């Protein structure tokens, strides 16, 4: 068997679901066919290699590869697969290669060779690069697919290189008609997957800037990225961005255009200089080529796979590195003349694309034109939510005009929206220091307060707040003073000083009304609404302010404010309707994308989906969503509150589910993040873990650390208090320690239902069951608690009733807890099972005593209705904000409980 080349990355990135599909086929012990399609370098061979590494030792593996020009070499793929295998019969080999034998005889010989090598063993047979395969190899592939036995037949090919003249074209059509073929289409890596691949190859997370630049440079093609890494060992990702192409890779790339006619060569060189977007009219103007001739040239370049038609009258290089390789080979003077011609053509035509004008102005050395275009382009791209592109344009201008405050303003805002906090701080500080007007100074301070908070720079945040207070005293009433007051309100809110936040927001609102300042009014309403929504006594008022603000902000195009307001609504008290919650979350994502607000559009959106699943009582779905979000971020180096953003929530979810080893690993990861998360988080999580592991000495020590950290913290959480008290009860902490914990963890501002719950838990621990029962019964329907906690409330009430020998009432609470904890796992379910056992009832996860629709949980019934509407697993996942894997589990459970074999039978059974 030939050796399959691995990659520069020690792990395969971005192909996990495809690998699982192939592994299921290989382990099914049934005949199966899979076709893997993708462009050159996309990872087809690597995927096969990873699959073969998972196979049991008894699996027979045959891998053969077609080569360019093999159309005239019959059975080239099989001959490659059996090359060097001593068990192949020499007479059969000679017969297979004997051109004097009939095609049928040679085909049967090939089948016999394969059958003798495999026997009755499970097997995986791979035909690589079918687009080059000879007709005999294609016929053999088809006949192997007809054979019975535990074998998986895999073919790989490049779709763009298939024509009707090649044997593979007819093969693919016939396979579709005669077999259930599993199609695996490999796409280019996403920016997050590119970052993960860089992290795996270099051993360190990559910056967002480096990952984005290298993804753009390589087009997300794994082979090109690996070749850069392989040819330039020792460079970190940032340095790799600026390194020239290794000669070996550049030579391979330029080989695609070396045989072009002179006119085509002139056109492709001009296209390389024009950039990532190549408008037809601009290319014609720059090259002086007539329309008909240019159409013919472009048609040829597209058919060769050099260019693609990316839009109406617009083209792009299929691989950005090819454009780079061609441009690097040109003379500097040649490139400059083409840039000058392109710039003149754009200015004559009154181009509306300032990025293109700036690109060519820089290339032509006309820097006044470039700076003007970068100013216009930065503002334009910020207005349409393209933050990273805005930052690139602003930085292009700042290279020539480093003290331009308009560009510094745009660069600071764009870097913040793109999640580049260090860059946002650098540009924001310089903008503030060079501010020539009070407006610039107020706006820069407003932004810096937010960025400093996200970067966890508490001292700088305090100093900025003092600067703003000084500025307010110097300014006359008006827009600048109102903006400065809004900045103080924001700072107070972020520093957990609600009284000051509301005071300053109201002062800003008064000025906004007096001087008719609509944008400042919206900003001040955001700070006031967000502050009040986190105060139990005024949460309804805060939510009302935020809800009204969202509509106004969207109408005004203030997408950042709208997204922030929606995020506060998502994070606060849950609405009574899960559908309303889901709609708010989706609206937040859309508004954040319109603003180019990367953290809200991606990271916070994943947290919102997880929170939605959590509040629906679906712990596995919440964990799956957090894992997905964390995986997207793991390859990127972030700072401040965005460093391992999902880690705290995920560690808590693992602790809930009883997955203690996983929780320990996440806690260890969080402990390495500098200045993040807040000081109470690591001690709190570690204490929770120690209690769940019944490590009382460690729990006692960690509790002391946690209490010291709590003394420095201004806010309290009833949810956290319940979690930690619950863990402490299981860990066996002495009652006096529990009482002190509760006193430190609660204050007057936590939700009443959580305070009542903790009081009930402590009363029960002290043996005051009547008092505990009375407290539990007041919060059985408390919406703020969520289904899982309300299930625990029911279990607590049942225990207290059992203590009074009121078994029938206890059983009723246990039955009520069952649906609330049906999709949960971990200690809450274990407590429910313990009470069920005391009552002589079956465990909650025991097979249902009934079948049919009555056996479905509420969540399963919801899924069943959607199945009846014809939704696929992927559509279910999108509708319910769960992962496709969780959707598949629900579907499997529903079919089993209903006793049906297909999805089409579900609707008839659940219809009233």
GROMACS .gro file of N, CA and C in nm, residues 628-761:
model
  402
  628UNK      N    1  -1.900   2.391   2.105
  628UNK     CA    2  -1.885   2.438   1.967
  628UNK      C    3  -1.828   2.580   1.965
  629UNK      N    4  -1.884   2.667   2.049
  629UNK     CA    5  -1.834   2.803   2.054
  629UNK      C    6  -1.690   2.810   2.101
  630UNK      N    7  -1.657   2.730   2.201
  630UNK     CA    8  -1.520   2.731   2.252
  630UNK      C    9  -1.423   2.676   2.149
  631UNK      N   10  -1.464   2.572   2.076
  631UNK     CA   11  -1.377   2.517   1.971
  631UNK      C   12  -1.347   2.622   1.865
  632UNK      N   13  -1.444   2.707   1.833
  632UNK     CA   14  -1.421   2.810   1.733
  632UNK      C   15  -1.319   2.912   1.780
  633UNK      N   16  -1.308   2.930   1.910
  633UNK     CA   17  -1.218   3.031   1.965
  633UNK      C   18  -1.082   2.976   2.008
  634UNK      N   19  -1.070   2.843   2.020
  634UNK     CA   20  -0.951   2.788   2.083
  634UNK      C   21  -0.822   2.822   2.008
  635UNK      N   22  -0.829   2.835   1.875
  635UNK     CA   23  -0.708   2.863   1.799
  635UNK      C   24  -0.667   3.008   1.801
  636UNK      N   25  -0.751   3.097   1.858
  636UNK     CA   26  -0.723   3.240   1.854
  636UNK      C   27  -0.670   3.289   1.988
  637UNK      N   28  -0.576   3.380   1.982
  637UNK     CA   29  -0.523   3.442   2.104
  637UNK      C   30  -0.603   3.567   2.132
  638UNK      N   31  -0.677   3.566   2.242
  638UNK     CA   32  -0.759   3.680   2.280
  638UNK      C   33  -0.718   3.728   2.418
  639UNK      N   34  -0.766   3.844   2.455
  639UNK     CA   35  -0.732   3.897   2.587
  639UNK      C   36  -0.857   3.951   2.654
  640UNK      N   37  -0.839   3.983   2.783
  640UNK     CA   38  -0.950   4.042   2.858
  640UNK      C   39  -1.066   3.947   2.872
  641UNK      N   40  -1.186   4.002   2.867
  641UNK     CA   41  -1.304   3.920   2.892
  641UNK      C   42  -1.331   3.824   2.778
  642UNK      N   43  -1.266   3.841   2.663
  642UNK     CA   44  -1.289   3.750   2.550
  642UNK      C   45  -1.193   3.632   2.551
  643UNK      N   46  -1.097   3.629   2.644
  643UNK     CA   47  -1.005   3.515   2.654
  643UNK      C   48  -1.079   3.397   2.715
  644UNK      N   49  -1.088   3.287   2.641
  644UNK     CA   50  -1.163   3.168   2.684
  644UNK      C   51  -1.301   3.209   2.734
  645UNK      N   52  -1.372   3.284   2.649
  645UNK     CA   53  -1.499   3.346   2.687
  645UNK      C   54  -1.602   3.243   2.734
  646UNK      N   55  -1.602   3.126   2.672
  646UNK     CA   56  -1.703   3.025   2.706
  646UNK      C   57  -1.660   2.936   2.822
  647UNK      N   58  -1.536   2.951   2.869
  647UNK     CA   59  -1.481   2.857   2.966
  647UNK      C   60  -1.556   2.852   3.098
  648UNK      N   61  -1.592   2.969   3.153
  648UNK     CA   62  -1.657   2.972   3.284
  648UNK      C   63  -1.793   2.903   3.277
  649UNK      N   64  -1.872   2.939   3.177
  649UNK     CA   65  -2.005   2.879   3.161
  649UNK      C   66  -1.991   2.728   3.138
  650UNK      N   67  -1.893   2.689   3.056
  650UNK     CA   68  -1.876   2.547   3.025
  650UNK      C   69  -1.831   2.469   3.147
  651UNK      N   70  -1.740   2.525   3.228
  651UNK     CA   71  -1.697   2.457   3.350
  651UNK      C   72  -1.816   2.436   3.443
  652UNK      N   73  -1.901   2.538   3.456
  652UNK     CA   74  -2.020   2.524   3.539
  652UNK      C   75  -2.115   2.418   3.486
  653UNK      N   76  -2.127   2.411   3.352
  653UNK     CA   77  -2.215   2.311   3.292
  653UNK      C   78  -2.161   2.170   3.315
  654UNK      N   79  -2.030   2.155   3.303
  654UNK     CA   80  -1.970   2.023   3.330
  654UNK      C   81  -1.992   1.983   3.476
  655UNK      N   82  -1.980   2.079   3.568
  655UNK     CA   83  -2.004   2.048   3.710
  655UNK      C   84  -2.149   2.008   3.731
  656UNK      N   85  -2.241   2.076   3.665
  656UNK     CA   86  -2.383   2.038   3.673
  656UNK      C   87  -2.403   1.895   3.627
  657UNK      N   88  -2.337   1.858   3.518
  657UNK     CA   89  -2.359   1.727   3.456
  657UNK      C   90  -2.280   1.616   3.523
  658UNK      N   91  -2.195   1.650   3.619
  658UNK     CA   92  -2.114   1.549   3.685
  658UNK      C   93  -1.992   1.506   3.605
  659UNK      N   94  -1.956   1.582   3.501
  659UNK     CA   95  -1.837   1.551   3.421
  659UNK      C   96  -1.719   1.623   3.485
  660UNK      N   97  -1.672   1.568   3.596
  660UNK     CA   98  -1.579   1.640   3.682
  660UNK      C   99  -1.439   1.651   3.622
  661UNK      N  100  -1.393   1.549   3.551
  661UNK     CA  101  -1.261   1.557   3.489
  661UNK      C  102  -1.257   1.666   3.383
  662UNK      N  103  -1.364   1.675   3.305
  662UNK     CA  104  -1.371   1.781   3.204
  662UNK      C  105  -1.376   1.918   3.270
  663UNK      N  106  -1.453   1.929   3.377
  663UNK     CA  107  -1.460   2.055   3.450
  663UNK      C  108  -1.322   2.094   3.502
  664UNK      N  109  -1.250   1.998   3.555
  664UNK     CA  110  -1.116   2.027   3.609
  664UNK      C  111  -1.024   2.081   3.500
  665UNK      N  112  -1.031   2.024   3.379
  665UNK     CA  113  -0.944   2.069   3.271
  665UNK      C  114  -0.977   2.212   3.229
  666UNK      N  115  -1.106   2.244   3.222
  666UNK     CA  116  -1.144   2.380   3.184
  666UNK      C  117  -1.101   2.478   3.292
  667UNK      N  118  -1.117   2.441   3.419
  667UNK     CA  119  -1.074   2.530   3.528
  667UNK      C  120  -0.924   2.554   3.520
  668UNK      N  121  -0.848   2.449   3.489
  668UNK     CA  122  -0.702   2.465   3.473
  668UNK      C  123  -0.670   2.559   3.358
  669UNK      N  124  -0.745   2.547   3.247
  669UNK     CA  125  -0.724   2.638   3.134
  669UNK      C  126  -0.754   2.782   3.173
  670UNK      N  127  -0.863   2.802   3.246
  670UNK     CA  128  -0.900   2.937   3.288
  670UNK      C  129  -0.795   2.999   3.379
  671UNK      N  130  -0.734   2.915   3.461
  671UNK     CA  131  -0.634   2.966   3.557
  671UNK      C  132  -0.511   3.022   3.488
  672UNK      N  133  -0.488   2.984   3.362
  672UNK     CA  134  -0.370   3.034   3.289
  672UNK      C  135  -0.398   3.166   3.218
  673UNK      N  136  -0.524   3.209   3.215
  673UNK     CA  137  -0.559   3.332   3.144
  673UNK      C  138  -0.527   3.451   3.233
  674UNK      N  139  -0.439   3.542   3.189
  674UNK     CA  140  -0.402   3.655   3.275
  674UNK      C  141  -0.517   3.751   3.297
  675UNK      N  142  -0.534   3.790   3.424
  675UNK     CA  143  -0.631   3.894   3.462
  675UNK      C  144  -0.773   3.862   3.417
  676UNK      N  145  -0.803   3.731   3.408
  676UNK     CA  146  -0.936   3.692   3.361
  676UNK      C  147  -0.957   3.548   3.403
  677UNK      N  148  -1.068   3.510   3.455
  677UNK     CA  149  -1.189   3.590   3.480
  677UNK      C  150  -1.180   3.661   3.614
  678UNK      N  151  -1.292   3.719   3.667
  678UNK     CA  152  -1.288   3.791   3.794
  678UNK      C  153  -1.232   3.704   3.907
  679UNK      N  154  -1.180   3.767   4.012
  679UNK     CA  155  -1.107   3.694   4.117
  679UNK      C  156  -1.185   3.584   4.187
  680UNK      N  157  -1.318   3.594   4.192
  680UNK     CA  158  -1.396   3.491   4.262
  680UNK      C  159  -1.420   3.367   4.177
  681UNK      N  160  -1.397   3.376   4.047
  681UNK     CA  161  -1.441   3.268   3.958
  681UNK      C  162  -1.362   3.140   3.978
  682UNK      N  163  -1.230   3.147   3.973
  682UNK     CA  164  -1.150   3.025   3.985
  682UNK      C  165  -1.167   2.961   4.123
  683UNK      N  166  -1.158   3.038   4.233
  683UNK     CA  167  -1.183   2.974   4.364
  683UNK      C  168  -1.324   2.914   4.373
  684UNK      N  169  -1.424   2.983   4.316
  684UNK     CA  170  -1.560   2.931   4.322
  684UNK      C  171  -1.575   2.800   4.246
  685UNK      N  172  -1.521   2.793   4.125
  685UNK     CA  173  -1.529   2.670   4.047
  685UNK      C  174  -1.449   2.558   4.112
  686UNK      N  175  -1.330   2.591   4.161
  686UNK     CA  176  -1.246   2.488   4.224
  686UNK      C  177  -1.310   2.436   4.352
  687UNK      N  178  -1.373   2.525   4.430
  687UNK     CA  179  -1.444   2.483   4.550
  687UNK      C  180  -1.560   2.390   4.513
  688UNK      N  181  -1.635   2.427   4.412
  688UNK     CA  182  -1.747   2.344   4.365
  688UNK      C  183  -1.696   2.205   4.327
  689UNK      N  184  -1.586   2.200   4.254
  689UNK     CA  185  -1.529   2.072   4.210
  689UNK      C  186  -1.486   1.988   4.330
  690UNK      N  187  -1.418   2.051   4.426
  690UNK     CA  188  -1.372   1.977   4.544
  690UNK      C  189  -1.491   1.918   4.621
  691UNK      N  190  -1.599   1.994   4.632
  691UNK     CA  191  -1.717   1.944   4.703
  691UNK      C  192  -1.778   1.825   4.629
  692UNK      N  193  -1.788   1.834   4.497
  692UNK     CA  194  -1.847   1.724   4.420
  692UNK      C  195  -1.761   1.599   4.429
  693UNK      N  196  -1.631   1.618   4.452
  693UNK     CA  197  -1.542   1.503   4.468
  693UNK      C  198  -1.528   1.460   4.614
  694UNK      N  199  -1.603   1.525   4.702
  694UNK     CA  200  -1.603   1.493   4.845
  694UNK      C  201  -1.464   1.506   4.906
  695UNK      N  202  -1.388   1.605   4.858
  695UNK     CA  203  -1.254   1.634   4.911
  695UNK      C  204  -1.270   1.748   5.011
  696UNK      N  205  -1.310   1.713   5.134
  696UNK     CA  206  -1.346   1.815   5.232
  696UNK      C  207  -1.229   1.906   5.271
  697UNK      N  208  -1.107   1.851   5.295
  697UNK     CA  209  -0.996   1.943   5.331
  697UNK      C  210  -0.969   2.047   5.222
  698UNK      N  211  -0.969   2.004   5.098
  698UNK     CA  212  -0.944   2.101   4.989
  698UNK      C  213  -1.061   2.199   4.979
  699UNK      N  214  -1.183   2.151   4.996
  699UNK     CA  215  -1.298   2.239   4.990
  699UNK      C  216  -1.291   2.346   5.098
  700UNK      N  217  -1.251   2.307   5.220
  700UNK     CA  218  -1.240   2.403   5.329
  700UNK      C  219  -1.137   2.512   5.296
  701UNK      N  220  -1.022   2.470   5.240
  701UNK     CA  221  -0.918   2.568   5.208
  701UNK      C  222  -0.964   2.661   5.096
  702UNK      N  223  -1.029   2.606   4.996
  702UNK     CA  224  -1.075   2.688   4.884
  702UNK      C  225  -1.188   2.782   4.927
  703UNK      N  226  -1.269   2.739   5.024
  703UNK     CA  227  -1.375   2.827   5.072
  703UNK      C  228  -1.316   2.952   5.135
  704UNK      N  229  -1.209   2.937   5.211
  704UNK     CA  230  -1.144   3.054   5.270
  704UNK      C  231  -1.096   3.150   5.162
  705UNK      N  232  -1.037   3.093   5.055
  705UNK     CA  233  -0.990   3.176   4.944
  705UNK      C  234  -1.108   3.246   4.876
  706UNK      N  235  -1.217   3.173   4.857
  706UNK     CA  236  -1.335   3.231   4.794
  706UNK      C  237  -1.392   3.344   4.878
  707UNK      N  238  -1.401   3.326   5.009
  707UNK     CA  239  -1.459   3.429   5.094
  707UNK      C  240  -1.372   3.555   5.094
  708UNK      N  241  -1.239   3.538   5.087
  708UNK     CA  242  -1.152   3.656   5.078
  708UNK      C  243  -1.177   3.732   4.948
  709UNK      N  244  -1.193   3.657   4.839
  709UNK     CA  245  -1.219   3.721   4.710
  709UNK      C  246  -1.355   3.789   4.708
  710UNK      N  247  -1.454   3.729   4.772
  710UNK     CA  248  -1.589   3.788   4.778
  710UNK      C  249  -1.588   3.923   4.849
  711UNK      N  250  -1.500   3.936   4.947
  711UNK     CA  251  -1.495   4.061   5.022
  711UNK      C  252  -1.455   4.179   4.934
  712UNK      N  253  -1.386   4.150   4.822
  712UNK     CA  254  -1.342   4.255   4.730
  712UNK      C  255  -1.440   4.275   4.614
  713UNK      N  256  -1.549   4.202   4.612
  713UNK     CA  257  -1.642   4.206   4.500
  713UNK      C  258  -1.770   4.277   4.541
  714UNK      N  259  -1.822   4.363   4.451
  714UNK     CA  260  -1.937   4.447   4.486
  714UNK      C  261  -2.072   4.385   4.452
  715UNK      N  262  -2.074   4.279   4.372
  715UNK     CA  263  -2.201   4.224   4.327
  715UNK      C  264  -2.220   4.083   4.380
  716UNK      N  265  -2.344   4.038   4.383
  716UNK     CA  266  -2.378   3.904   4.429
  716UNK      C  267  -2.474   3.840   4.329
  717UNK      N  268  -2.473   3.708   4.324
  717UNK     CA  269  -2.559   3.633   4.232
  717UNK      C  270  -2.631   3.523   4.308
  718UNK      N  271  -2.763   3.522   4.300
  718UNK     CA  272  -2.840   3.417   4.366
  718UNK      C  273  -2.817   3.283   4.300
  719UNK      N  274  -2.801   3.280   4.170
  719UNK     CA  275  -2.773   3.156   4.098
  719UNK      C  276  -2.644   3.093   4.147
  720UNK      N  277  -2.538   3.176   4.160
  720UNK     CA  278  -2.410   3.126   4.211
  720UNK      C  279  -2.424   3.078   4.355
  721UNK      N  280  -2.499   3.150   4.435
  721UNK     CA  281  -2.516   3.110   4.575
  721UNK      C  282  -2.581   2.972   4.583
  722UNK      N  283  -2.684   2.949   4.505
  722UNK     CA  284  -2.750   2.818   4.504
  722UNK      C  285  -2.654   2.708   4.459
  723UNK      N  286  -2.577   2.732   4.353
  723UNK     CA  287  -2.482   2.632   4.304
  723UNK      C  288  -2.381   2.594   4.412
  724UNK      N  289  -2.322   2.695   4.476
  724UNK     CA  290  -2.216   2.668   4.572
  724UNK      C  291  -2.271   2.607   4.701
  725UNK      N  292  -2.386   2.652   4.746
  725UNK     CA  293  -2.447   2.592   4.865
  725UNK      C  294  -2.482   2.446   4.837
  726UNK      N  295  -2.535   2.418   4.718
  726UNK     CA  296  -2.570   2.280   4.681
  726UNK      C  297  -2.446   2.192   4.681
  727UNK      N  298  -2.336   2.244   4.625
  727UNK     CA  299  -2.211   2.167   4.624
  727UNK      C  300  -2.160   2.145   4.766
  728UNK      N  301  -2.167   2.250   4.848
  728UNK     CA  302  -2.119   2.239   4.986
  728UNK      C  303  -2.199   2.136   5.065
  729UNK      N  304  -2.329   2.129   5.042
  729UNK     CA  305  -2.412   2.029   5.109
  729UNK      C  306  -2.367   1.888   5.071
  730UNK      N  307  -2.339   1.866   4.942
  730UNK     CA  308  -2.293   1.734   4.901
  730UNK      C  309  -2.154   1.705   4.956
  731UNK      N  310  -2.070   1.810   4.964
  731UNK     CA  311  -1.933   1.790   5.012
  731UNK      C  312  -1.922   1.768   5.161
  732UNK      N  313  -2.030   1.793   5.235
  732UNK     CA  314  -2.029   1.767   5.378
  732UNK      C  315  -1.967   1.877   5.462
  733UNK      N  316  -1.975   2.002   5.416
  733UNK     CA  317  -1.922   2.112   5.497
  733UNK      C  318  -2.002   2.128   5.625
  734UNK      N  319  -1.938   2.165   5.734
  734UNK     CA  320  -2.010   2.186   5.861
  734UNK      C  321  -2.116   2.295   5.847
  735UNK      N  322  -2.223   2.281   5.921
  735UNK     CA  323  -2.334   2.374   5.909
  735UNK      C  324  -2.295   2.520   5.938
  736UNK      N  325  -2.210   2.548   6.038
  736UNK     CA  326  -2.172   2.688   6.059
  736UNK      C  327  -2.104   2.749   5.935
  737UNK      N  328  -2.024   2.668   5.866
  737UNK     CA  329  -1.960   2.717   5.744
  737UNK      C  330  -2.064   2.744   5.636
  738UNK      N  331  -2.164   2.659   5.628
  738UNK     CA  332  -2.271   2.681   5.530
  738UNK      C  333  -2.345   2.812   5.559
  739UNK      N  334  -2.374   2.836   5.687
  739UNK     CA  335  -2.445   2.959   5.723
  739UNK      C  336  -2.363   3.083   5.685
  740UNK      N  337  -2.232   3.076   5.710
  740UNK     CA  338  -2.149   3.192   5.676
  740UNK      C  339  -2.141   3.210   5.524
  741UNK      N  340  -2.131   3.099   5.452
  741UNK     CA  341  -2.131   3.106   5.306
  741UNK      C  342  -2.253   3.181   5.255
  742UNK      N  343  -2.370   3.140   5.303
  742UNK     CA  344  -2.493   3.203   5.256
  742UNK      C  345  -2.494   3.352   5.286
  743UNK      N  346  -2.447   3.389   5.404
  743UNK     CA  347  -2.445   3.530   5.440
  743UNK      C  348  -2.355   3.611   5.347
  744UNK      N  349  -2.244   3.551   5.305
  744UNK     CA  350  -2.149   3.621   5.218
  744UNK      C  351  -2.193   3.621   5.072
  745UNK      N  352  -2.266   3.516   5.030
  745UNK     CA  353  -2.301   3.501   4.889
  745UNK      C  354  -2.427   3.577   4.849
  746UNK      N  355  -2.508   3.618   4.946
  746UNK     CA  356  -2.634   3.685   4.917
  746UNK      C  357  -2.632   3.829   4.965
  747UNK      N  358  -2.709   3.913   4.896
  747UNK     CA  359  -2.731   4.049   4.945
  747UNK      C  360  -2.873   4.091   4.909
  748UNK      N  361  -2.906   4.214   4.934
  748UNK     CA  362  -3.044   4.259   4.915
  748UNK      C  363  -3.084   4.267   4.768
  749UNK      N  364  -2.985   4.264   4.676
  749UNK     CA  365  -3.017   4.284   4.535
  749UNK      C  366  -3.037   4.155   4.457
  750UNK      N  367  -3.017   4.038   4.518
  750UNK     CA  368  -3.038   3.914   4.444
  750UNK      C  369  -3.188   3.888   4.432
  751UNK      N  370  -3.225   3.804   4.335
  751UNK     CA  371  -3.366   3.772   4.314
  751UNK      C  372  -3.422   3.702   4.438
  752UNK      N  373  -3.543   3.741   4.476
  752UNK     CA  374  -3.606   3.686   4.597
  752UNK      C  375  -3.618   3.533   4.589
  753UNK      N  376  -3.647   3.480   4.470
  753UNK     CA  377  -3.666   3.335   4.458
  753UNK      C  378  -3.537   3.261   4.492
  754UNK      N  379  -3.422   3.314   4.452
  754UNK     CA  380  -3.296   3.248   4.485
  754UNK      C  381  -3.266   3.257   4.635
  755UNK      N  382  -3.295   3.374   4.693
  755UNK     CA  383  -3.272   3.386   4.839
  755UNK      C  384  -3.361   3.286   4.914
  756UNK      N  385  -3.485   3.274   4.871
  756UNK     CA  386  -3.577   3.178   4.935
  756UNK      C  387  -3.526   3.036   4.918
  757UNK      N  388  -3.475   3.004   4.800
  757UNK     CA  389  -3.424   2.869   4.774
  757UNK      C  390  -3.306   2.836   4.865
  758UNK      N  391  -3.211   2.928   4.876
  758UNK     CA  392  -3.096   2.904   4.963
  758UNK      C  393  -3.141   2.892   5.108
  759UNK      N  394  -3.234   2.977   5.150
  759UNK     CA  395  -3.286   2.966   5.287
  759UNK      C  396  -3.351   2.830   5.310
  760UNK      N  397  -3.423   2.780   5.210
  760UNK     CA  398  -3.488   2.649   5.223
  760UNK      C  399  -3.384   2.539   5.232
  761UNK      N  400  -3.279   2.547   5.152
  761UNK     CA  401  -3.174   2.445   5.158
  761UNK      C  402  -3.107   2.443   5.294
   0.00000   0.00000   0.00000
